[in-house]
């Protein structure tokens, strides 16, 4: 099993633990990846402004993967949604595909649509399989309760992303359950994290995230589990905003899925980038030894660890 | 006599140019203006900063960078061997020529009494080295057509001046014994070209022989605790450290956008040149400014340029400060209302709340101006139907589905943005189903101007839940695209009107 890895713009600079843990976990699971330094922005941020520019930027990446002769594995859900959308448009409207190919020819690229675009979660769930994954989880969690956050752009529009059932999805829950953790049911599970509006309408963006925090906590979730850098950065940022604004409403830490999986597989914390995670508790005090001390009320993601 | 005068003239131009440049580093501003950082404060901070580094353990870092990165260009070697070879050939050859040949009277003759060689092999070897380096540079720029690698006039001048100096110099050496006449002609050409080069140095990318090492050294010792005055000074200086190698543009995440948008400011290496003029108060015109603003805003802050820049320029901070500066100066481009602003949101604590919000609210105001027109009438006029408009709103597949809407309001019911407000219409102008219906009625101003479009998360809940298969979110994307076109047109119109006045 081999994929071209699409990391996107944000992960390497702002969520490096996601990349690190994904690489570590994938290597351990025997899934090969090939990097391509030519991959650039997926085009998502420009969709509001100009459809054709978005399509060209996305098509360029798709064509590059085609040149490598590999299916794409994407870590970011916004990149995933964007690449899927472009592939879909170019499949439906051959005239647009030809137009893009005309522009891509300058760089010696061509897109025909032979290769698939998959999100990391789909690869783990469909290509590897839950049973195989469970086998690898030698140190499963016993009591951990996770609020699984699906993320919009992988899930919807479902006819384009072909990720999961859009109203009753299960693959992320299955993946979390495979680590031994419990994936709690929470009403706002499928709602947006708020990230697309951070920097545009912060009051609205922050409020949506606060609602998710409160809802996840109410349902008994200890952490949010995410598989998208935007969701992760959003949760981190809003927590920071809440702390500095002395907002006492419930907050939640989020953890990227490969870290959770890696811990259940008994992998080294360093190889999973656990200390790279910017957590408010970590910011406030030096990272505590990964051990639950009595009397400590707020759990920290650095404390997530398999219970024997 | 004439030669001596020319030399002095070139030296004077060189000296004044250099002074002028250095003065600019302390005079010009980039980023949000801070009146407390006057020129004298900045000069004092710079001197203090330099002294405190020299008399601290950081001196070791400085020396390490000087040897590894400035002299041997280790960072460049790791990235691009051909460019490293090119650089080392020109650098080593030129250094040798400079000390052994240009300054030979001063240095060599004082060391070796009888220094004279009819045909100096050292000169020929080092001259050929530089020439080979120039050949590689020319090959990269003119033959190896790297996509989007731009060559500007200055790149060409610099290569031509260097080539003339070298070729005439070598010809001079070769004709030294055979023909005095030819020798004299080549000598004149050689001398003149050297003087032109010397005089042009402070105004051209030749200057990087000073500024690039400065940038590498400054960035090696400066950190988050550095005096803000020094950060400003460094950032202005860094603009002069750019050698227009275009490496950043080759790696830039959004470079491909320039193929369609046709704004060279999207490429970081080109943007930096415009930025340099802009901070030096040169007139770049309203169009030039808009292009600069668009270029700076269209950046994912992926840091790839910062990592790759051989001059060690901290482009990450440069873009951040430059973006604030151009956003505060004029109404912001629609790009601020996209995920390109996410990074700005992450860094919002670095500015005041007003500074942060003003560009956003201005952009929303500009883009939703049509709705003002639409809603000022007491009774909302139904029509006239704008069938032309309906046709333009079908850029890609699926958008025509607006016609299937039967106003069940599902889309608005599931929308988390609508759900967030007690009185959503006050905050958003129109709800999603109303926008779809406006489109159906051909009410252009309503469909394009509602704030709902720009406060849409693009979460696709509406589209997923529409019983009629209306592609609500995709339609919103296209309406936003159209609104941007309209806004650009009307601002271009206003621009030309005000220019006419
Ligand atoms: S940070 Fe911006 S300018 Fe630099 S490479 Fe990334 S997108 Fe391009
Ligand atoms: S990489 Fe650095 S030196 Fe080269 S063009 Fe870009 S900013 Fe200038
Ligand atoms: S859900 Fe669909 S049919 Fe119902 S109002 Fe919205 S767009 Fe119209
Ligand atoms: S895509 Fe936009 S309009 Fe649709 S539900 Fe989400 S926020 Fe509302």
PDB file of N, CA and C in Angstrom, chain A residues 9 13-14 37 39-41 45-53 56-57 85 93 107 152-153 156-159 166-167 190-192 195-202 204 207-208 211 230 233 237 241, chain B residues 148 250-254 256-257 260-261 300-304 335 337-343 345-346 348-349 356 360 396-397 416 420-421 454-455 457-461 464 471 474 477 480-481:
ATOM      1  N   UNK A   9      -0.435  23.390   3.686  1.00  0.00           N
ATOM      2  CA  UNK A   9       0.387  24.528   4.124  1.00  0.00           C
ATOM      3  C   UNK A   9       0.511  24.645   5.636  1.00  0.00           C
ATOM      4  N   UNK A  13       4.042  23.886   9.568  1.00  0.00           N
ATOM      5  CA  UNK A  13       4.430  25.021  10.424  1.00  0.00           C
ATOM      6  C   UNK A  13       3.651  25.132  11.706  1.00  0.00           C
ATOM      7  N   UNK A  14       2.389  24.738  11.687  1.00  0.00           N
ATOM      8  CA  UNK A  14       1.578  25.040  12.859  1.00  0.00           C
ATOM      9  C   UNK A  14       1.033  23.822  13.604  1.00  0.00           C
ATOM     10  N   UNK A  37       7.793  17.406  -2.855  1.00  0.00           N
ATOM     11  CA  UNK A  37       7.956  18.798  -2.439  1.00  0.00           C
ATOM     12  C   UNK A  37       7.258  19.780  -3.375  1.00  0.00           C
ATOM     13  N   UNK A  39       4.089  19.635  -4.217  1.00  0.00           N
ATOM     14  CA  UNK A  39       2.716  19.891  -3.805  1.00  0.00           C
ATOM     15  C   UNK A  39       2.639  21.278  -3.179  1.00  0.00           C
ATOM     16  N   UNK A  40       1.589  22.020  -3.574  1.00  0.00           N
ATOM     17  CA  UNK A  40       1.441  23.371  -3.052  1.00  0.00           C
ATOM     18  C   UNK A  40       0.038  23.517  -2.464  1.00  0.00           C
ATOM     19  N   UNK A  41      -0.365  24.768  -2.256  1.00  0.00           N
ATOM     20  CA  UNK A  41      -1.685  25.030  -1.668  1.00  0.00           C
ATOM     21  C   UNK A  41      -2.778  24.308  -2.458  1.00  0.00           C
ATOM     22  N   UNK A  45      -8.395  28.136   0.226  1.00  0.00           N
ATOM     23  CA  UNK A  45      -8.625  29.495   0.720  1.00  0.00           C
ATOM     24  C   UNK A  45      -9.122  30.470  -0.343  1.00  0.00           C
ATOM     25  N   UNK A  46      -8.921  30.140  -1.610  1.00  0.00           N
ATOM     26  CA  UNK A  46      -9.289  31.116  -2.637  1.00  0.00           C
ATOM     27  C   UNK A  46     -10.677  30.846  -3.221  1.00  0.00           C
ATOM     28  N   UNK A  47     -11.357  29.837  -2.697  1.00  0.00           N
ATOM     29  CA  UNK A  47     -12.660  29.499  -3.277  1.00  0.00           C
ATOM     30  C   UNK A  47     -13.663  30.642  -3.176  1.00  0.00           C
ATOM     31  N   UNK A  48     -13.559  31.433  -2.126  1.00  0.00           N
ATOM     32  CA  UNK A  48     -14.472  32.572  -1.998  1.00  0.00           C
ATOM     33  C   UNK A  48     -14.266  33.597  -3.102  1.00  0.00           C
ATOM     34  N   UNK A  49     -13.066  33.643  -3.641  1.00  0.00           N
ATOM     35  CA  UNK A  49     -12.706  34.736  -4.534  1.00  0.00           C
ATOM     36  C   UNK A  49     -12.826  34.345  -5.998  1.00  0.00           C
ATOM     37  N   UNK A  50     -12.228  33.238  -6.356  1.00  0.00           N
ATOM     38  CA  UNK A  50     -12.234  32.892  -7.769  1.00  0.00           C
ATOM     39  C   UNK A  50     -12.157  31.391  -7.989  1.00  0.00           C
ATOM     40  N   UNK A  51     -13.229  30.894  -8.553  1.00  0.00           N
ATOM     41  CA  UNK A  51     -13.385  29.468  -8.788  1.00  0.00           C
ATOM     42  C   UNK A  51     -12.279  28.889  -9.687  1.00  0.00           C
ATOM     43  N   UNK A  52     -11.914  29.623 -10.746  1.00  0.00           N
ATOM     44  CA  UNK A  52     -10.932  29.074 -11.670  1.00  0.00           C
ATOM     45  C   UNK A  52      -9.549  28.977 -11.048  1.00  0.00           C
ATOM     46  N   UNK A  53      -9.190  29.966 -10.260  1.00  0.00           N
ATOM     47  CA  UNK A  53      -7.896  29.911  -9.595  1.00  0.00           C
ATOM     48  C   UNK A  53      -7.873  28.724  -8.636  1.00  0.00           C
ATOM     49  N   UNK A  56      -7.438  25.547 -10.632  1.00  0.00           N
ATOM     50  CA  UNK A  56      -6.079  25.349 -11.147  1.00  0.00           C
ATOM     51  C   UNK A  56      -5.141  24.882 -10.034  1.00  0.00           C
ATOM     52  N   UNK A  57      -5.245  25.525  -8.873  1.00  0.00           N
ATOM     53  CA  UNK A  57      -4.342  25.160  -7.783  1.00  0.00           C
ATOM     54  C   UNK A  57      -4.568  23.715  -7.345  1.00  0.00           C
ATOM     55  N   UNK A  85     -13.400  18.189  -4.524  1.00  0.00           N
ATOM     56  CA  UNK A  85     -14.315  19.046  -5.273  1.00  0.00           C
ATOM     57  C   UNK A  85     -13.766  19.300  -6.682  1.00  0.00           C
ATOM     58  N   UNK A  93     -17.423  18.146 -15.799  1.00  0.00           N
ATOM     59  CA  UNK A  93     -17.355  19.122 -16.893  1.00  0.00           C
ATOM     60  C   UNK A  93     -16.022  18.995 -17.626  1.00  0.00           C
ATOM     61  N   UNK A 107       3.643  23.544 -17.277  1.00  0.00           N
ATOM     62  CA  UNK A 107       4.568  22.918 -16.329  1.00  0.00           C
ATOM     63  C   UNK A 107       4.768  21.451 -16.665  1.00  0.00           C
ATOM     64  N   UNK A 152     -16.168  19.312   8.716  1.00  0.00           N
ATOM     65  CA  UNK A 152     -17.144  19.489   7.631  1.00  0.00           C
ATOM     66  C   UNK A 152     -16.652  19.026   6.279  1.00  0.00           C
ATOM     67  N   UNK A 153     -15.450  19.460   5.939  1.00  0.00           N
ATOM     68  CA  UNK A 153     -15.100  19.365   4.527  1.00  0.00           C
ATOM     69  C   UNK A 153     -14.761  17.957   4.064  1.00  0.00           C
ATOM     70  N   UNK A 156     -18.935  16.538   4.068  1.00  0.00           N
ATOM     71  CA  UNK A 156     -19.936  17.147   3.170  1.00  0.00           C
ATOM     72  C   UNK A 156     -19.251  17.964   2.093  1.00  0.00           C
ATOM     73  N   UNK A 157     -19.822  18.144   0.936  1.00  0.00           N
ATOM     74  CA  UNK A 157     -21.035  17.495   0.420  1.00  0.00           C
ATOM     75  C   UNK A 157     -20.736  16.019   0.103  1.00  0.00           C
ATOM     76  N   UNK A 158     -21.544  15.138   0.624  1.00  0.00           N
ATOM     77  CA  UNK A 158     -21.191  13.718   0.602  1.00  0.00           C
ATOM     78  C   UNK A 158     -21.114  13.138  -0.805  1.00  0.00           C
ATOM     79  N   UNK A 159     -21.891  13.707  -1.752  1.00  0.00           N
ATOM     80  CA  UNK A 159     -21.810  13.167  -3.102  1.00  0.00           C
ATOM     81  C   UNK A 159     -20.454  13.465  -3.738  1.00  0.00           C
ATOM     82  N   UNK A 166     -23.338  11.032   5.503  1.00  0.00           N
ATOM     83  CA  UNK A 166     -23.244  12.395   6.020  1.00  0.00           C
ATOM     84  C   UNK A 166     -24.109  12.664   7.253  1.00  0.00           C
ATOM     85  N   UNK A 167     -25.178  11.904   7.454  1.00  0.00           N
ATOM     86  CA  UNK A 167     -26.019  12.178   8.628  1.00  0.00           C
ATOM     87  C   UNK A 167     -25.717  11.253   9.791  1.00  0.00           C
ATOM     88  N   UNK A 190     -21.334  16.673  14.482  1.00  0.00           N
ATOM     89  CA  UNK A 190     -21.115  16.911  13.060  1.00  0.00           C
ATOM     90  C   UNK A 190     -21.062  18.388  12.682  1.00  0.00           C
ATOM     91  N   UNK A 191     -21.112  19.262  13.693  1.00  0.00           N
ATOM     92  CA  UNK A 191     -21.105  20.688  13.380  1.00  0.00           C
ATOM     93  C   UNK A 191     -19.697  21.202  13.100  1.00  0.00           C
ATOM     94  N   UNK A 192     -19.682  22.354  12.463  1.00  0.00           N
ATOM     95  CA  UNK A 192     -18.421  22.992  12.083  1.00  0.00           C
ATOM     96  C   UNK A 192     -17.650  23.447  13.324  1.00  0.00           C
ATOM     97  N   UNK A 195     -13.528  27.273  12.395  1.00  0.00           N
ATOM     98  CA  UNK A 195     -12.273  27.784  11.829  1.00  0.00           C
ATOM     99  C   UNK A 195     -12.429  28.622  10.556  1.00  0.00           C
ATOM    100  N   UNK A 196     -13.355  28.280   9.647  1.00  0.00           N
ATOM    101  CA  UNK A 196     -13.400  29.067   8.413  1.00  0.00           C
ATOM    102  C   UNK A 196     -13.675  30.551   8.651  1.00  0.00           C
ATOM    103  N   UNK A 197     -14.191  30.899   9.816  1.00  0.00           N
ATOM    104  CA  UNK A 197     -14.483  32.310  10.055  1.00  0.00           C
ATOM    105  C   UNK A 197     -13.492  32.957  11.015  1.00  0.00           C
ATOM    106  N   UNK A 198     -12.505  32.229  11.498  1.00  0.00           N
ATOM    107  CA  UNK A 198     -11.517  32.881  12.346  1.00  0.00           C
ATOM    108  C   UNK A 198     -10.675  33.797  11.456  1.00  0.00           C
ATOM    109  N   UNK A 199     -10.583  35.047  11.859  1.00  0.00           N
ATOM    110  CA  UNK A 199      -9.911  36.024  11.017  1.00  0.00           C
ATOM    111  C   UNK A 199     -10.897  36.764  10.134  1.00  0.00           C
ATOM    112  N   UNK A 200     -12.144  36.304  10.106  1.00  0.00           N
ATOM    113  CA  UNK A 200     -13.166  36.973   9.282  1.00  0.00           C
ATOM    114  C   UNK A 200     -14.256  37.560  10.178  1.00  0.00           C
ATOM    115  N   UNK A 201     -14.808  36.712  11.028  1.00  0.00           N
ATOM    116  CA  UNK A 201     -15.812  37.156  11.997  1.00  0.00           C
ATOM    117  C   UNK A 201     -15.555  36.378  13.281  1.00  0.00           C
ATOM    118  N   UNK A 202     -14.643  36.902  14.073  1.00  0.00           N
ATOM    119  CA  UNK A 202     -14.164  36.153  15.234  1.00  0.00           C
ATOM    120  C   UNK A 202     -15.239  35.901  16.275  1.00  0.00           C
ATOM    121  N   UNK A 204     -18.381  35.356  15.936  1.00  0.00           N
ATOM    122  CA  UNK A 204     -19.168  34.224  15.495  1.00  0.00           C
ATOM    123  C   UNK A 204     -18.357  32.929  15.574  1.00  0.00           C
ATOM    124  N   UNK A 207     -17.809  31.780  19.150  1.00  0.00           N
ATOM    125  CA  UNK A 207     -19.043  31.326  19.771  1.00  0.00           C
ATOM    126  C   UNK A 207     -19.384  29.895  19.327  1.00  0.00           C
ATOM    127  N   UNK A 208     -19.186  29.619  18.061  1.00  0.00           N
ATOM    128  CA  UNK A 208     -19.491  28.267  17.572  1.00  0.00           C
ATOM    129  C   UNK A 208     -18.598  27.231  18.234  1.00  0.00           C
ATOM    130  N   UNK A 211     -19.618  26.590  21.834  1.00  0.00           N
ATOM    131  CA  UNK A 211     -20.771  25.692  21.910  1.00  0.00           C
ATOM    132  C   UNK A 211     -20.323  24.241  21.804  1.00  0.00           C
ATOM    133  N   UNK A 230      -6.965  22.516  10.735  1.00  0.00           N
ATOM    134  CA  UNK A 230      -7.768  23.715  11.002  1.00  0.00           C
ATOM    135  C   UNK A 230      -8.592  23.545  12.267  1.00  0.00           C
ATOM    136  N   UNK A 233      -6.200  23.762  15.247  1.00  0.00           N
ATOM    137  CA  UNK A 233      -5.734  25.121  15.537  1.00  0.00           C
ATOM    138  C   UNK A 233      -6.864  25.958  16.109  1.00  0.00           C
ATOM    139  N   UNK A 237      -6.767  27.795  19.600  1.00  0.00           N
ATOM    140  CA  UNK A 237      -6.838  29.254  19.638  1.00  0.00           C
ATOM    141  C   UNK A 237      -8.006  29.723  20.506  1.00  0.00           C
ATOM    142  N   UNK A 241      -8.055  32.131  23.694  1.00  0.00           N
ATOM    143  CA  UNK A 241      -8.853  33.353  23.781  1.00  0.00           C
ATOM    144  C   UNK A 241      -9.716  33.319  25.043  1.00  0.00           C
TER     145      UNK A 241
ATOM    146  N   UNK B 148       7.844  30.647 -14.105  1.00  0.00           N
ATOM    147  CA  UNK B 148       7.619  31.813 -13.249  1.00  0.00           C
ATOM    148  C   UNK B 148       8.888  32.454 -12.712  1.00  0.00           C
ATOM    149  N   UNK B 250       9.660  30.041  -6.455  1.00  0.00           N
ATOM    150  CA  UNK B 250       9.592  28.668  -6.944  1.00  0.00           C
ATOM    151  C   UNK B 250       8.939  27.753  -5.919  1.00  0.00           C
ATOM    152  N   UNK B 251       9.187  28.037  -4.641  1.00  0.00           N
ATOM    153  CA  UNK B 251       8.632  27.181  -3.597  1.00  0.00           C
ATOM    154  C   UNK B 251       7.266  27.665  -3.117  1.00  0.00           C
ATOM    155  N   UNK B 252       6.899  28.870  -3.473  1.00  0.00           N
ATOM    156  CA  UNK B 252       5.700  29.486  -2.884  1.00  0.00           C
ATOM    157  C   UNK B 252       4.454  28.644  -3.120  1.00  0.00           C
ATOM    158  N   UNK B 253       3.690  28.478  -2.041  1.00  0.00           N
ATOM    159  CA  UNK B 253       2.490  27.642  -2.091  1.00  0.00           C
ATOM    160  C   UNK B 253       1.430  28.162  -3.043  1.00  0.00           C
ATOM    161  N   UNK B 254       1.395  29.455  -3.241  1.00  0.00           N
ATOM    162  CA  UNK B 254       0.289  29.994  -4.030  1.00  0.00           C
ATOM    163  C   UNK B 254       0.742  30.516  -5.388  1.00  0.00           C
ATOM    164  N   UNK B 256       0.979  29.311  -8.226  1.00  0.00           N
ATOM    165  CA  UNK B 256       0.152  28.969  -9.380  1.00  0.00           C
ATOM    166  C   UNK B 256      -1.004  29.951  -9.558  1.00  0.00           C
ATOM    167  N   UNK B 257      -1.423  30.588  -8.468  1.00  0.00           N
ATOM    168  CA  UNK B 257      -2.536  31.537  -8.573  1.00  0.00           C
ATOM    169  C   UNK B 257      -2.195  32.661  -9.538  1.00  0.00           C
ATOM    170  N   UNK B 260      -3.384  32.612 -13.210  1.00  0.00           N
ATOM    171  CA  UNK B 260      -4.726  33.025 -13.602  1.00  0.00           C
ATOM    172  C   UNK B 260      -4.986  34.478 -13.233  1.00  0.00           C
ATOM    173  N   UNK B 261      -4.571  34.869 -12.027  1.00  0.00           N
ATOM    174  CA  UNK B 261      -4.894  36.215 -11.571  1.00  0.00           C
ATOM    175  C   UNK B 261      -4.016  37.261 -12.262  1.00  0.00           C
ATOM    176  N   UNK B 300      -0.578  31.903   2.227  1.00  0.00           N
ATOM    177  CA  UNK B 300      -1.076  30.953   3.214  1.00  0.00           C
ATOM    178  C   UNK B 300      -0.204  30.947   4.475  1.00  0.00           C
ATOM    179  N   UNK B 301       0.816  31.801   4.514  1.00  0.00           N
ATOM    180  CA  UNK B 301       1.737  31.812   5.649  1.00  0.00           C
ATOM    181  C   UNK B 301       2.294  30.425   5.908  1.00  0.00           C
ATOM    182  N   UNK B 302       2.712  29.797   4.815  1.00  0.00           N
ATOM    183  CA  UNK B 302       3.192  28.424   4.925  1.00  0.00           C
ATOM    184  C   UNK B 302       4.659  28.376   5.335  1.00  0.00           C
ATOM    185  N   UNK B 303       5.339  29.535   5.321  1.00  0.00           N
ATOM    186  CA  UNK B 303       6.744  29.603   5.761  1.00  0.00           C
ATOM    187  C   UNK B 303       7.737  28.990   4.796  1.00  0.00           C
ATOM    188  N   UNK B 304       7.278  28.491   3.666  1.00  0.00           N
ATOM    189  CA  UNK B 304       8.240  27.855   2.762  1.00  0.00           C
ATOM    190  C   UNK B 304       9.270  28.848   2.260  1.00  0.00           C
ATOM    191  N   UNK B 335      -9.987  39.515  -0.262  1.00  0.00           N
ATOM    192  CA  UNK B 335      -9.224  38.363   0.223  1.00  0.00           C
ATOM    193  C   UNK B 335      -9.176  38.268   1.743  1.00  0.00           C
ATOM    194  N   UNK B 337     -11.546  38.312   3.609  1.00  0.00           N
ATOM    195  CA  UNK B 337     -12.711  37.567   4.080  1.00  0.00           C
ATOM    196  C   UNK B 337     -12.638  36.107   3.653  1.00  0.00           C
ATOM    197  N   UNK B 338     -11.455  35.556   3.652  1.00  0.00           N
ATOM    198  CA  UNK B 338     -11.277  34.152   3.267  1.00  0.00           C
ATOM    199  C   UNK B 338     -10.371  33.488   4.298  1.00  0.00           C
ATOM    200  N   UNK B 339     -10.198  32.171   4.200  1.00  0.00           N
ATOM    201  CA  UNK B 339      -9.284  31.508   5.135  1.00  0.00           C
ATOM    202  C   UNK B 339      -7.840  32.023   5.059  1.00  0.00           C
ATOM    203  N   UNK B 340      -7.501  32.843   4.064  1.00  0.00           N
ATOM    204  CA  UNK B 340      -6.165  33.449   4.072  1.00  0.00           C
ATOM    205  C   UNK B 340      -5.984  34.331   5.304  1.00  0.00           C
ATOM    206  N   UNK B 341      -7.098  34.697   5.943  1.00  0.00           N
ATOM    207  CA  UNK B 341      -7.004  35.543   7.128  1.00  0.00           C
ATOM    208  C   UNK B 341      -6.851  34.733   8.414  1.00  0.00           C
ATOM    209  N   UNK B 342      -6.877  33.427   8.295  1.00  0.00           N
ATOM    210  CA  UNK B 342      -6.812  32.599   9.500  1.00  0.00           C
ATOM    211  C   UNK B 342      -5.567  32.923  10.328  1.00  0.00           C
ATOM    212  N   UNK B 343      -4.448  33.051   9.638  1.00  0.00           N
ATOM    213  CA  UNK B 343      -3.190  33.308  10.347  1.00  0.00           C
ATOM    214  C   UNK B 343      -3.255  34.650  11.081  1.00  0.00           C
ATOM    215  N   UNK B 345      -5.880  35.887  12.254  1.00  0.00           N
ATOM    216  CA  UNK B 345      -6.712  35.615  13.422  1.00  0.00           C
ATOM    217  C   UNK B 345      -5.895  34.990  14.543  1.00  0.00           C
ATOM    218  N   UNK B 346      -4.990  34.106  14.183  1.00  0.00           N
ATOM    219  CA  UNK B 346      -4.152  33.469  15.204  1.00  0.00           C
ATOM    220  C   UNK B 346      -3.271  34.502  15.901  1.00  0.00           C
ATOM    221  N   UNK B 348      -3.983  37.715  16.397  1.00  0.00           N
ATOM    222  CA  UNK B 348      -4.712  38.954  16.627  1.00  0.00           C
ATOM    223  C   UNK B 348      -4.310  39.666  17.910  1.00  0.00           C
ATOM    224  N   UNK B 349      -3.713  38.955  18.856  1.00  0.00           N
ATOM    225  CA  UNK B 349      -3.329  39.628  20.098  1.00  0.00           C
ATOM    226  C   UNK B 349      -2.155  40.581  19.857  1.00  0.00           C
ATOM    227  N   UNK B 356      -7.405  45.347  14.397  1.00  0.00           N
ATOM    228  CA  UNK B 356      -7.742  44.015  13.911  1.00  0.00           C
ATOM    229  C   UNK B 356      -9.048  44.011  13.127  1.00  0.00           C
ATOM    230  N   UNK B 360     -11.557  44.246   8.315  1.00  0.00           N
ATOM    231  CA  UNK B 360     -12.591  43.246   8.058  1.00  0.00           C
ATOM    232  C   UNK B 360     -13.933  43.924   7.841  1.00  0.00           C
ATOM    233  N   UNK B 396     -20.400  26.952 -12.859  1.00  0.00           N
ATOM    234  CA  UNK B 396     -20.020  25.542 -12.908  1.00  0.00           C
ATOM    235  C   UNK B 396     -21.242  24.668 -12.664  1.00  0.00           C
ATOM    236  N   UNK B 397     -21.048  23.387 -12.834  1.00  0.00           N
ATOM    237  CA  UNK B 397     -22.162  22.460 -12.707  1.00  0.00           C
ATOM    238  C   UNK B 397     -22.848  22.571 -11.364  1.00  0.00           C
ATOM    239  N   UNK B 416     -25.739  26.587  11.116  1.00  0.00           N
ATOM    240  CA  UNK B 416     -25.248  26.952  12.444  1.00  0.00           C
ATOM    241  C   UNK B 416     -25.054  28.452  12.616  1.00  0.00           C
ATOM    242  N   UNK B 420     -27.015  30.804  15.430  1.00  0.00           N
ATOM    243  CA  UNK B 420     -26.225  31.481  16.444  1.00  0.00           C
ATOM    244  C   UNK B 420     -26.831  32.814  16.879  1.00  0.00           C
ATOM    245  N   UNK B 421     -27.784  33.321  16.097  1.00  0.00           N
ATOM    246  CA  UNK B 421     -28.319  34.654  16.385  1.00  0.00           C
ATOM    247  C   UNK B 421     -29.776  34.611  16.830  1.00  0.00           C
ATOM    248  N   UNK B 454     -20.737  36.206   3.376  1.00  0.00           N
ATOM    249  CA  UNK B 454     -19.366  36.307   3.884  1.00  0.00           C
ATOM    250  C   UNK B 454     -19.242  35.714   5.283  1.00  0.00           C
ATOM    251  N   UNK B 455     -20.371  35.532   5.954  1.00  0.00           N
ATOM    252  CA  UNK B 455     -20.337  34.907   7.271  1.00  0.00           C
ATOM    253  C   UNK B 455     -20.747  33.439   7.189  1.00  0.00           C
ATOM    254  N   UNK B 457     -19.928  29.610   6.838  1.00  0.00           N
ATOM    255  CA  UNK B 457     -18.773  28.784   7.215  1.00  0.00           C
ATOM    256  C   UNK B 457     -18.330  27.862   6.086  1.00  0.00           C
ATOM    257  N   UNK B 458     -19.148  27.742   5.079  1.00  0.00           N
ATOM    258  CA  UNK B 458     -18.969  26.741   4.030  1.00  0.00           C
ATOM    259  C   UNK B 458     -18.973  25.335   4.634  1.00  0.00           C
ATOM    260  N   UNK B 459     -19.864  25.144   5.594  1.00  0.00           N
ATOM    261  CA  UNK B 459     -19.899  23.853   6.284  1.00  0.00           C
ATOM    262  C   UNK B 459     -20.776  22.836   5.535  1.00  0.00           C
ATOM    263  N   UNK B 460     -21.484  23.286   4.528  1.00  0.00           N
ATOM    264  CA  UNK B 460     -22.270  22.409   3.650  1.00  0.00           C
ATOM    265  C   UNK B 460     -23.443  21.718   4.340  1.00  0.00           C
ATOM    266  N   UNK B 461     -23.804  22.169   5.543  1.00  0.00           N
ATOM    267  CA  UNK B 461     -24.977  21.565   6.186  1.00  0.00           C
ATOM    268  C   UNK B 461     -26.230  21.805   5.342  1.00  0.00           C
ATOM    269  N   UNK B 464     -26.340  19.706   2.170  1.00  0.00           N
ATOM    270  CA  UNK B 464     -26.549  18.297   2.474  1.00  0.00           C
ATOM    271  C   UNK B 464     -28.012  18.029   2.833  1.00  0.00           C
ATOM    272  N   UNK B 471     -27.704  23.122  -4.627  1.00  0.00           N
ATOM    273  CA  UNK B 471     -26.304  23.160  -4.168  1.00  0.00           C
ATOM    274  C   UNK B 471     -26.050  24.493  -3.473  1.00  0.00           C
ATOM    275  N   UNK B 474     -22.356  25.682  -2.726  1.00  0.00           N
ATOM    276  CA  UNK B 474     -21.647  25.940  -3.983  1.00  0.00           C
ATOM    277  C   UNK B 474     -22.169  27.197  -4.660  1.00  0.00           C
ATOM    278  N   UNK B 477     -20.628  30.095  -2.955  1.00  0.00           N
ATOM    279  CA  UNK B 477     -19.259  30.342  -3.421  1.00  0.00           C
ATOM    280  C   UNK B 477     -19.290  31.171  -4.698  1.00  0.00           C
ATOM    281  N   UNK B 480     -20.279  34.720  -4.173  1.00  0.00           N
ATOM    282  CA  UNK B 480     -19.171  35.492  -3.615  1.00  0.00           C
ATOM    283  C   UNK B 480     -18.185  35.877  -4.732  1.00  0.00           C
ATOM    284  N   UNK B 481     -17.900  34.923  -5.597  1.00  0.00           N
ATOM    285  CA  UNK B 481     -17.003  35.221  -6.725  1.00  0.00           C
ATOM    286  C   UNK B 481     -17.548  36.390  -7.542  1.00  0.00           C
TER     287      UNK B 481
END
